[in-house]
mmCIF file of N, CA and C in Angstrom:
data_model
loop_
_atom_site.group_PDB
_atom_site.id
_atom_site.type_symbol
_atom_site.label_atom_id
_atom_site.label_comp_id
_atom_site.label_asym_id
_atom_site.label_seq_id
_atom_site.Cartn_x
_atom_site.Cartn_y
_atom_site.Cartn_z
ATOM 1 N N UNK A 1 11.742 9.873 8.366
ATOM 2 C CA UNK A 1 10.582 9.647 7.705
ATOM 3 C C UNK A 1 10.057 8.711 8.864
ATOM 4 N N UNK A 2 8.950 8.623 8.932
ATOM 5 C CA UNK A 2 7.898 7.979 9.893
ATOM 6 C C UNK A 2 6.547 7.512 9.148
ATOM 7 N N UNK A 3 5.572 6.109 8.773
ATOM 8 C CA UNK A 3 4.921 5.977 7.987
ATOM 9 C C UNK A 3 3.906 5.240 9.218
ATOM 10 N N UNK A 4 2.712 5.209 9.103
ATOM 11 C CA UNK A 4 1.490 4.569 10.261
ATOM 12 C C UNK A 4 0.727 5.005 9.266
ATOM 13 N N UNK A 5 0.135 3.054 9.434
ATOM 14 C CA UNK A 5 -0.479 2.536 8.020
ATOM 15 C C UNK A 5 -2.040 2.033 9.148
ATOM 16 N N UNK A 6 -2.906 2.263 8.063
ATOM 17 C CA UNK A 6 -4.538 2.200 9.083
ATOM 18 C C UNK A 6 -4.637 1.898 8.368
ATOM 19 N N UNK A 7 -6.315 1.744 9.138
ATOM 20 C CA UNK A 7 -7.589 1.469 8.562
ATOM 21 C C UNK A 7 -7.593 -0.352 8.207
ATOM 22 N N UNK A 8 -7.025 -1.347 7.912
ATOM 23 C CA UNK A 8 -7.633 -2.825 8.270
ATOM 24 C C UNK A 8 -8.801 -3.372 8.799
ATOM 25 N N UNK A 9 -8.784 -4.731 8.849
ATOM 26 C CA UNK A 9 -9.947 -4.747 9.879
ATOM 27 C C UNK A 9 -10.501 -6.262 8.907
ATOM 28 N N UNK A 10 -11.967 -6.744 9.225
ATOM 29 C CA UNK A 10 -12.450 -8.032 8.562
ATOM 30 C C UNK A 10 -13.378 -7.516 7.941
ATOM 31 N N UNK A 11 -13.037 -7.383 6.731
ATOM 32 C CA UNK A 11 -14.380 -8.269 5.976
ATOM 33 C C UNK A 11 -15.019 -9.280 4.845
ATOM 34 N N UNK A 12 -15.881 -8.974 5.100
ATOM 35 C CA UNK A 12 -16.578 -9.900 4.072
ATOM 36 C C UNK A 12 -16.304 -9.908 2.898
ATOM 37 N N UNK A 13 -16.428 -11.169 2.100
ATOM 38 C CA UNK A 13 -15.660 -11.509 0.541
ATOM 39 C C UNK A 13 -16.543 -10.919 0.013
ATOM 40 N N UNK A 14 -16.448 -9.576 -1.232
ATOM 41 C CA UNK A 14 -16.737 -9.403 -2.031
ATOM 42 C C UNK A 14 -17.028 -7.686 -1.355
ATOM 43 N N UNK A 15 -16.559 -7.098 0.643
ATOM 44 C CA UNK A 15 -16.539 -6.613 0.434
ATOM 45 C C UNK A 15 -15.310 -5.203 0.899
ATOM 46 N N UNK A 16 -15.444 -3.814 0.811
ATOM 47 C CA UNK A 16 -14.314 -3.380 1.007
ATOM 48 C C UNK A 16 -13.411 -2.353 1.772
ATOM 49 N N UNK A 17 -12.605 -2.124 1.742
ATOM 50 C CA UNK A 17 -11.796 -1.832 2.646
ATOM 51 C C UNK A 17 -10.873 -0.374 2.337
ATOM 52 N N UNK A 18 -10.276 0.768 2.906
ATOM 53 C CA UNK A 18 -9.683 1.637 2.539
ATOM 54 C C UNK A 18 -8.950 1.896 3.239
ATOM 55 N N UNK A 19 -7.243 1.467 3.011
ATOM 56 C CA UNK A 19 -6.166 1.955 3.445
ATOM 57 C C UNK A 19 -5.268 2.485 3.733
ATOM 58 N N UNK A 20 -4.950 3.484 5.108
ATOM 59 C CA UNK A 20 -4.688 5.274 4.573
ATOM 60 C C UNK A 20 -2.210 4.553 5.683
ATOM 61 N N UNK A 21 -1.879 5.675 4.433
ATOM 62 C CA UNK A 21 -0.383 5.789 5.349
ATOM 63 C C UNK A 21 -0.021 7.203 4.818
ATOM 64 N N UNK A 22 0.372 7.603 6.843
ATOM 65 C CA UNK A 22 0.383 8.864 6.698
ATOM 66 C C UNK A 22 1.293 9.020 7.101
ATOM 67 N N UNK A 23 2.061 9.624 6.199
ATOM 68 C CA UNK A 23 3.778 9.863 6.022
ATOM 69 C C UNK A 23 4.443 11.463 6.853
ATOM 70 N N UNK A 24 5.149 10.976 8.443
ATOM 71 C CA UNK A 24 5.373 12.281 9.251
ATOM 72 C C UNK A 24 6.354 13.268 8.635
ATOM 73 N N UNK A 25 5.342 15.177 8.755
ATOM 74 C CA UNK A 25 6.545 15.934 8.375
ATOM 75 C C UNK A 25 6.316 15.745 7.377
ATOM 76 N N UNK A 26 5.947 16.691 6.942
ATOM 77 C CA UNK A 26 5.622 17.319 4.961
ATOM 78 C C UNK A 26 6.367 17.661 4.281
ATOM 79 N N UNK A 27 6.688 15.624 4.178
ATOM 80 C CA UNK A 27 7.422 15.488 3.050
ATOM 81 C C UNK A 27 6.966 14.655 2.594
ATOM 82 N N UNK A 28 5.547 14.310 2.054
ATOM 83 C CA UNK A 28 5.571 13.082 1.223
ATOM 84 C C UNK A 28 5.159 13.403 -0.530
ATOM 85 N N UNK A 29 5.490 14.727 -0.640
ATOM 86 C CA UNK A 29 5.908 15.082 -1.726
ATOM 87 C C UNK A 29 7.509 14.317 -2.020
ATOM 88 N N UNK A 30 7.913 14.536 -1.984
ATOM 89 C CA UNK A 30 9.222 13.545 -1.830
ATOM 90 C C UNK A 30 9.403 12.020 -2.081
ATOM 91 N N UNK A 31 8.328 11.589 -1.880
ATOM 92 C CA UNK A 31 8.333 9.824 -1.853
ATOM 93 C C UNK A 31 7.818 9.543 -2.621
ATOM 94 N N UNK A 32 8.751 8.700 -3.581
ATOM 95 C CA UNK A 32 7.523 7.775 -3.681
ATOM 96 C C UNK A 32 6.820 6.509 -2.650
ATOM 97 N N UNK A 33 6.176 6.446 -2.533
ATOM 98 C CA UNK A 33 5.447 5.399 -1.299
ATOM 99 C C UNK A 33 4.818 3.438 -1.999
ATOM 100 N N UNK A 34 4.636 2.749 -2.296
ATOM 101 C CA UNK A 34 4.260 1.620 -2.225
ATOM 102 C C UNK A 34 3.738 0.960 -1.506
ATOM 103 N N UNK A 35 2.354 0.057 -1.582
ATOM 104 C CA UNK A 35 2.208 -1.121 -0.230
ATOM 105 C C UNK A 35 2.289 -2.532 -0.915
ATOM 106 N N UNK A 36 2.278 -3.270 -0.115
ATOM 107 C CA UNK A 36 2.984 -4.849 0.439
ATOM 108 C C UNK A 36 2.203 -5.143 0.557
ATOM 109 N N UNK A 37 2.216 -6.515 0.971
ATOM 110 C CA UNK A 37 1.138 -7.546 1.551
ATOM 111 C C UNK A 37 2.031 -9.170 1.833
ATOM 112 N N UNK A 38 2.095 -9.071 3.246
ATOM 113 C CA UNK A 38 2.743 -10.492 3.295
ATOM 114 C C UNK A 38 1.560 -11.301 4.105
ATOM 115 N N UNK A 39 1.569 -13.000 3.425
ATOM 116 C CA UNK A 39 0.096 -13.352 3.754
ATOM 117 C C UNK A 39 1.061 -14.859 4.564
ATOM 118 N N UNK A 40 0.091 -15.325 6.023
ATOM 119 C CA UNK A 40 0.559 -16.920 6.054
ATOM 120 C C UNK A 40 1.590 -17.460 5.448
ATOM 121 N N UNK A 41 2.982 -17.499 5.712
ATOM 122 C CA UNK A 41 4.236 -18.324 4.934
ATOM 123 C C UNK A 41 3.660 -18.393 4.278
ATOM 124 N N UNK A 42 3.801 -16.952 3.201
ATOM 125 C CA UNK A 42 3.898 -16.106 2.014
ATOM 126 C C UNK A 42 5.278 -15.640 1.961
ATOM 127 N N UNK A 43 6.076 -15.650 1.035
ATOM 128 C CA UNK A 43 7.030 -13.710 1.080
ATOM 129 C C UNK A 43 6.172 -12.318 1.024
ATOM 130 N N UNK A 44 6.525 -12.033 1.737
ATOM 131 C CA UNK A 44 5.983 -10.595 0.843
ATOM 132 C C UNK A 44 6.151 -10.076 -0.709
ATOM 133 N N UNK A 45 4.889 -9.197 -1.077
ATOM 134 C CA UNK A 45 4.675 -9.658 -2.206
ATOM 135 C C UNK A 45 3.914 -7.850 -2.326
ATOM 136 N N UNK A 46 4.877 -7.316 -4.048
ATOM 137 C CA UNK A 46 3.714 -5.749 -3.496
ATOM 138 C C UNK A 46 2.857 -6.453 -4.572
ATOM 139 N N UNK A 47 1.752 -4.505 -3.498
ATOM 140 C CA UNK A 47 1.050 -4.708 -4.698
ATOM 141 C C UNK A 47 0.318 -3.495 -5.951
ATOM 142 N N UNK A 48 0.942 -3.026 -4.746
ATOM 143 C CA UNK A 48 0.229 -1.093 -6.258
ATOM 144 C C UNK A 48 1.992 -0.049 -5.524
ATOM 145 N N UNK A 49 1.755 0.704 -6.055
ATOM 146 C CA UNK A 49 3.149 1.754 -5.880
ATOM 147 C C UNK A 49 2.185 3.686 -6.987
ATOM 148 N N UNK A 50 3.026 4.257 -5.980
ATOM 149 C CA UNK A 50 2.801 5.843 -6.965
ATOM 150 C C UNK A 50 3.649 6.467 -6.588
ATOM 151 N N UNK A 51 3.777 7.237 -7.469
ATOM 152 C CA UNK A 51 5.370 8.293 -7.353
ATOM 153 C C UNK A 51 5.082 9.090 -7.623
ATOM 154 N N UNK A 52 5.898 9.492 -6.677
ATOM 155 C CA UNK A 52 5.850 11.022 -6.379
ATOM 156 C C UNK A 52 4.910 12.008 -7.296
ATOM 157 N N UNK A 53 4.671 11.845 -8.568
ATOM 158 C CA UNK A 53 4.178 12.542 -10.101
ATOM 159 C C UNK A 53 2.460 11.929 -9.628
ATOM 160 N N UNK A 54 2.419 10.630 -9.280
ATOM 161 C CA UNK A 54 0.773 10.513 -9.113
ATOM 162 C C UNK A 54 0.460 8.961 -10.038
ATOM 163 N N UNK A 55 1.706 8.860 -10.332
ATOM 164 C CA UNK A 55 1.770 7.693 -11.581
ATOM 165 C C UNK A 55 2.019 6.761 -10.466
ATOM 166 N N UNK A 56 0.521 6.170 -11.383
ATOM 167 C CA UNK A 56 0.309 4.937 -10.333
ATOM 168 C C UNK A 56 0.142 3.027 -11.069
ATOM 169 N N UNK A 57 1.207 1.909 -10.261
ATOM 170 C CA UNK A 57 1.211 1.214 -10.905
ATOM 171 C C UNK A 57 0.531 -0.554 -10.176
ATOM 172 N N UNK A 58 0.571 -1.252 -10.360
ATOM 173 C CA UNK A 58 0.105 -2.284 -9.838
ATOM 174 C C UNK A 58 0.448 -3.938 -10.806
ATOM 175 N N UNK A 59 0.581 -4.779 -8.814
ATOM 176 C CA UNK A 59 2.011 -5.867 -9.780
ATOM 177 C C UNK A 59 0.818 -6.827 -10.262
ATOM 178 N N UNK A 60 -0.890 -6.877 -10.112
ATOM 179 C CA UNK A 60 -1.622 -8.024 -10.855
ATOM 180 C C UNK A 60 -2.832 -6.929 -11.595
ATOM 181 N N UNK A 61 -2.992 -8.153 -12.641
ATOM 182 C CA UNK A 61 -4.121 -7.216 -13.525
ATOM 183 C C UNK A 61 -5.513 -7.799 -12.208
ATOM 184 N N UNK A 62 -5.408 -8.895 -11.328
ATOM 185 C CA UNK A 62 -5.687 -9.104 -10.160
ATOM 186 C C UNK A 62 -6.483 -7.807 -9.725
ATOM 187 N N UNK A 63 -5.114 -7.180 -9.259
ATOM 188 C CA UNK A 63 -5.243 -6.051 -8.187
ATOM 189 C C UNK A 63 -5.442 -4.475 -8.386
ATOM 190 N N UNK A 64 -5.157 -4.795 -9.667
ATOM 191 C CA UNK A 64 -5.110 -3.772 -10.902
ATOM 192 C C UNK A 64 -6.870 -2.883 -11.203
ATOM 193 N N UNK A 65 -7.431 -4.604 -10.986
ATOM 194 C CA UNK A 65 -9.127 -4.417 -11.432
ATOM 195 C C UNK A 65 -10.171 -4.220 -9.600
ATOM 196 N N UNK A 66 -9.461 -4.008 -9.100
ATOM 197 C CA UNK A 66 -10.111 -3.843 -7.590
ATOM 198 C C UNK A 66 -9.783 -2.733 -6.706
ATOM 199 N N UNK A 67 -7.818 -2.933 -7.185
ATOM 200 C CA UNK A 67 -8.044 -1.818 -6.112
ATOM 201 C C UNK A 67 -7.090 -0.709 -6.444
ATOM 202 N N UNK A 68 -7.323 1.023 -6.003
ATOM 203 C CA UNK A 68 -7.027 1.179 -6.368
ATOM 204 C C UNK A 68 -5.418 2.257 -5.265
ATOM 205 N N UNK A 69 -4.555 3.450 -6.054
ATOM 206 C CA UNK A 69 -3.622 3.520 -5.049
ATOM 207 C C UNK A 69 -4.363 5.325 -5.608
ATOM 208 N N UNK A 70 -4.080 5.646 -3.758
ATOM 209 C CA UNK A 70 -3.710 7.444 -4.342
ATOM 210 C C UNK A 70 -2.789 8.140 -2.919
ATOM 211 N N UNK A 71 -3.305 9.004 -3.874
ATOM 212 C CA UNK A 71 -2.312 10.042 -2.356
ATOM 213 C C UNK A 71 -2.688 12.144 -2.717
ATOM 214 N N UNK A 72 -2.306 12.390 -1.375
ATOM 215 C CA UNK A 72 -2.878 13.893 -0.630
ATOM 216 C C UNK A 72 -1.544 14.273 -0.216
ATOM 217 N N UNK A 73 -1.070 15.124 -1.276
ATOM 218 C CA UNK A 73 0.435 14.765 -0.867
ATOM 219 C C UNK A 73 -0.015 15.899 0.722
ATOM 220 N N UNK A 74 -1.155 17.048 0.275
ATOM 221 C CA UNK A 74 -1.098 17.807 1.639
ATOM 222 C C UNK A 74 -2.458 17.272 2.967
ATOM 223 N N UNK A 75 -2.139 16.612 2.593
ATOM 224 C CA UNK A 75 -2.464 15.430 4.063
ATOM 225 C C UNK A 75 -1.494 14.550 4.966
ATOM 226 N N UNK A 76 -0.440 14.272 3.982
ATOM 227 C CA UNK A 76 0.755 13.711 3.739
ATOM 228 C C UNK A 76 -0.213 11.703 4.036
ATOM 229 N N UNK A 77 -0.991 12.130 3.146
ATOM 230 C CA UNK A 77 -1.812 10.452 2.667
ATOM 231 C C UNK A 77 -1.079 9.771 1.386
ATOM 232 N N UNK A 78 -1.426 8.929 2.493
ATOM 233 C CA UNK A 78 -1.286 7.460 0.477
ATOM 234 C C UNK A 78 -1.861 6.514 0.888
ATOM 235 N N UNK A 79 -3.512 5.829 0.133
ATOM 236 C CA UNK A 79 -4.136 5.770 0.403
ATOM 237 C C UNK A 79 -4.589 4.319 -0.660
ATOM 238 N N UNK A 80 -5.373 3.101 -0.441
ATOM 239 C CA UNK A 80 -4.774 2.150 -1.062
ATOM 240 C C UNK A 80 -6.633 1.822 -1.310
ATOM 241 N N UNK A 81 -7.562 1.718 -1.679
ATOM 242 C CA UNK A 81 -8.943 1.414 -1.334
ATOM 243 C C UNK A 81 -9.135 0.372 -1.924
ATOM 244 N N UNK A 82 -9.584 -1.273 -1.232
ATOM 245 C CA UNK A 82 -9.277 -1.948 -2.193
ATOM 246 C C UNK A 82 -10.943 -2.264 -2.779
ATOM 247 N N UNK A 83 -11.558 -2.846 -3.413
ATOM 248 C CA UNK A 83 -13.489 -3.715 -3.747
ATOM 249 C C UNK A 83 -12.726 -4.944 -3.888
ATOM 250 N N UNK A 84 -14.366 -5.093 -4.044
ATOM 251 C CA UNK A 84 -14.921 -6.503 -3.954
ATOM 252 C C UNK A 84 -13.057 -7.613 -3.814
ATOM 253 N N UNK A 85 -13.321 -7.043 -2.118
ATOM 254 C CA UNK A 85 -11.986 -7.869 -1.908
ATOM 255 C C UNK A 85 -12.400 -9.529 -1.873
ATOM 256 N N UNK A 86 -11.386 -10.268 -1.691
ATOM 257 C CA UNK A 86 -10.999 -12.076 -1.741
ATOM 258 C C UNK A 86 -10.580 -12.200 -0.307
ATOM 259 N N UNK A 87 -10.281 -13.953 -0.766
ATOM 260 C CA UNK A 87 -9.808 -14.263 0.096
ATOM 261 C C UNK A 87 -8.568 -14.425 0.990
ATOM 262 N N UNK A 88 -8.535 -14.922 -0.451
ATOM 263 C CA UNK A 88 -6.181 -14.548 -1.155
ATOM 264 C C UNK A 88 -6.031 -13.354 -0.561
ATOM 265 N N UNK A 89 -7.302 -12.063 -0.001
ATOM 266 C CA UNK A 89 -6.628 -10.051 -0.066
ATOM 267 C C UNK A 89 -6.005 -10.064 1.500
ATOM 268 N N UNK A 90 -6.030 -11.610 1.937
ATOM 269 C CA UNK A 90 -5.894 -11.201 3.177
ATOM 270 C C UNK A 90 -4.583 -11.464 3.992
ATOM 271 N N UNK A 91 -4.172 -11.543 4.588
ATOM 272 C CA UNK A 91 -3.127 -10.656 4.498
ATOM 273 C C UNK A 91 -2.459 -9.008 6.069
ATOM 274 N N UNK A 92 -0.949 -8.596 5.927
ATOM 275 C CA UNK A 92 -0.840 -7.885 6.733
ATOM 276 C C UNK A 92 0.191 -7.158 4.930
ATOM 277 N N UNK A 93 -1.024 -5.961 5.527
ATOM 278 C CA UNK A 93 -0.667 -4.691 4.315
ATOM 279 C C UNK A 93 0.831 -3.506 5.571
ATOM 280 N N UNK A 94 0.618 -3.286 4.126
ATOM 281 C CA UNK A 94 2.078 -2.148 4.631
ATOM 282 C C UNK A 94 2.756 -1.301 3.460
ATOM 283 N N UNK A 95 3.102 -0.291 4.360
ATOM 284 C CA UNK A 95 3.440 0.835 3.795
ATOM 285 C C UNK A 95 4.909 1.023 2.821
ATOM 286 N N UNK A 96 5.038 1.691 1.998
ATOM 287 C CA UNK A 96 6.772 1.702 2.041
ATOM 288 C C UNK A 96 7.379 3.018 1.609
ATOM 289 N N UNK A 97 8.339 3.857 1.467
ATOM 290 C CA UNK A 97 8.497 4.800 1.199
ATOM 291 C C UNK A 97 10.190 4.860 0.345
ATOM 292 N N UNK A 98 10.468 6.301 -0.905
ATOM 293 C CA UNK A 98 10.963 5.644 -0.693
ATOM 294 C C UNK A 98 11.969 7.000 -1.504
ATOM 295 N N UNK A 99 12.736 7.623 -1.429
ATOM 296 C CA UNK A 99 12.975 8.740 -2.500
ATOM 297 C C UNK A 99 12.864 8.439 -3.879
ATOM 298 N N UNK A 100 13.034 6.963 -4.460
ATOM 299 C CA UNK A 100 13.778 6.936 -5.536
ATOM 300 C C UNK A 100 12.862 6.248 -6.583
ATOM 301 N N UNK A 101 11.996 5.789 -7.140
ATOM 302 C CA UNK A 101 11.279 5.090 -8.373
ATOM 303 C C UNK A 101 10.194 4.031 -7.795
ATOM 304 N N UNK A 102 9.558 3.569 -8.186
ATOM 305 C CA UNK A 102 8.186 2.140 -8.323
ATOM 306 C C UNK A 102 9.634 1.561 -8.798
ATOM 307 N N UNK A 103 10.207 2.250 -9.726
ATOM 308 C CA UNK A 103 11.123 1.003 -9.973
ATOM 309 C C UNK A 103 12.202 0.448 -10.026
ATOM 310 N N UNK A 104 12.718 1.245 -8.817
ATOM 311 C CA UNK A 104 14.269 0.954 -8.140
ATOM 312 C C UNK A 104 14.306 -0.950 -7.572
ATOM 313 N N UNK A 105 15.113 -2.024 -8.019
ATOM 314 C CA UNK A 105 15.110 -3.006 -7.805
ATOM 315 C C UNK A 105 15.948 -3.369 -6.350
ATOM 316 N N UNK A 106 15.684 -2.441 -5.742
ATOM 317 C CA UNK A 106 16.210 -2.345 -4.382
ATOM 318 C C UNK A 106 15.421 -2.703 -3.232
ATOM 319 N N UNK A 107 14.721 -2.961 -2.570
ATOM 320 C CA UNK A 107 13.903 -2.569 -1.103
ATOM 321 C C UNK A 107 13.487 -1.231 -0.445
ATOM 322 N N UNK A 108 12.258 -0.136 -0.639
ATOM 323 C CA UNK A 108 11.883 0.448 0.199
ATOM 324 C C UNK A 108 13.230 0.865 0.852
ATOM 325 N N UNK A 109 13.587 1.713 1.118
ATOM 326 C CA UNK A 109 13.977 2.807 2.530
ATOM 327 C C UNK A 109 13.467 2.778 3.830
ATOM 328 N N UNK A 110 11.970 3.201 3.636
ATOM 329 C CA UNK A 110 11.448 3.272 4.801
ATOM 330 C C UNK A 110 9.988 2.582 4.864
ATOM 331 N N UNK A 111 9.366 1.896 6.951
ATOM 332 C CA UNK A 111 8.729 1.743 6.620
ATOM 333 C C UNK A 111 8.102 1.393 7.544
ATOM 334 N N UNK A 112 6.919 0.873 7.011
ATOM 335 C CA UNK A 112 5.654 1.344 8.456
ATOM 336 C C UNK A 112 5.576 0.393 8.753
ATOM 337 N N UNK A 113 5.313 0.159 10.325
ATOM 338 C CA UNK A 113 3.697 -1.397 10.848
ATOM 339 C C UNK A 113 2.441 -1.778 9.223
ATOM 340 N N UNK A 114 2.455 -3.164 10.220
ATOM 341 C CA UNK A 114 1.878 -3.411 9.393
ATOM 342 C C UNK A 114 0.726 -3.194 9.799
ATOM 343 N N UNK A 115 -0.956 -3.571 9.240
ATOM 344 C CA UNK A 115 -2.422 -3.314 9.489
ATOM 345 C C UNK A 115 -2.745 -5.313 9.164
ATOM 346 N N UNK A 116 -3.702 -4.926 9.354
ATOM 347 C CA UNK A 116 -3.631 -6.348 9.173
ATOM 348 C C UNK A 116 -5.692 -6.481 8.418
ATOM 349 N N UNK A 117 -5.331 -6.974 7.300
ATOM 350 C CA UNK A 117 -7.599 -7.393 6.580
ATOM 351 C C UNK A 117 -7.058 -9.058 6.660
ATOM 352 N N UNK A 118 -8.137 -8.700 7.016
ATOM 353 C CA UNK A 118 -8.930 -10.460 7.012
ATOM 354 C C UNK A 118 -9.988 -10.443 6.425
ATOM 355 N N UNK A 119 -9.795 -11.397 5.507
ATOM 356 C CA UNK A 119 -10.843 -11.503 4.372
ATOM 357 C C UNK A 119 -11.871 -12.937 5.013
ATOM 358 N N UNK A 120 -12.692 -13.105 5.029
ATOM 359 C CA UNK A 120 -14.199 -14.036 5.494
ATOM 360 C C UNK A 120 -15.097 -13.945 4.282
ATOM 361 N N UNK A 121 -15.249 -15.755 4.598
ATOM 362 C CA UNK A 121 -16.359 -16.019 3.071
ATOM 363 C C UNK A 121 -17.672 -15.209 4.037
#
């Protein structure tokens, strides 16, 4: 399966962006999908995850209050709506898919290319 992330860009603090992750083939329904991000000089971190059933998890309270992950299986697309963006949200955002659940401890199997999100003051 291939993933294509898009929707990044330059936005001011407090602004919003919606990232999209399009999954190739009509197979999104079988996959758990997560969003990760990597800021310059920092390790990659998971931001949010959505299971096949639509259950969602967020890695921090700050993200949970501002970001929403959703999926549209008919469109083979997963979204990450990001509101009230902060400077510290600046990073390359990646989507990844796996046949497992959001609780797997190993790395996700399939990755898309990143999309840059830059938040400016």
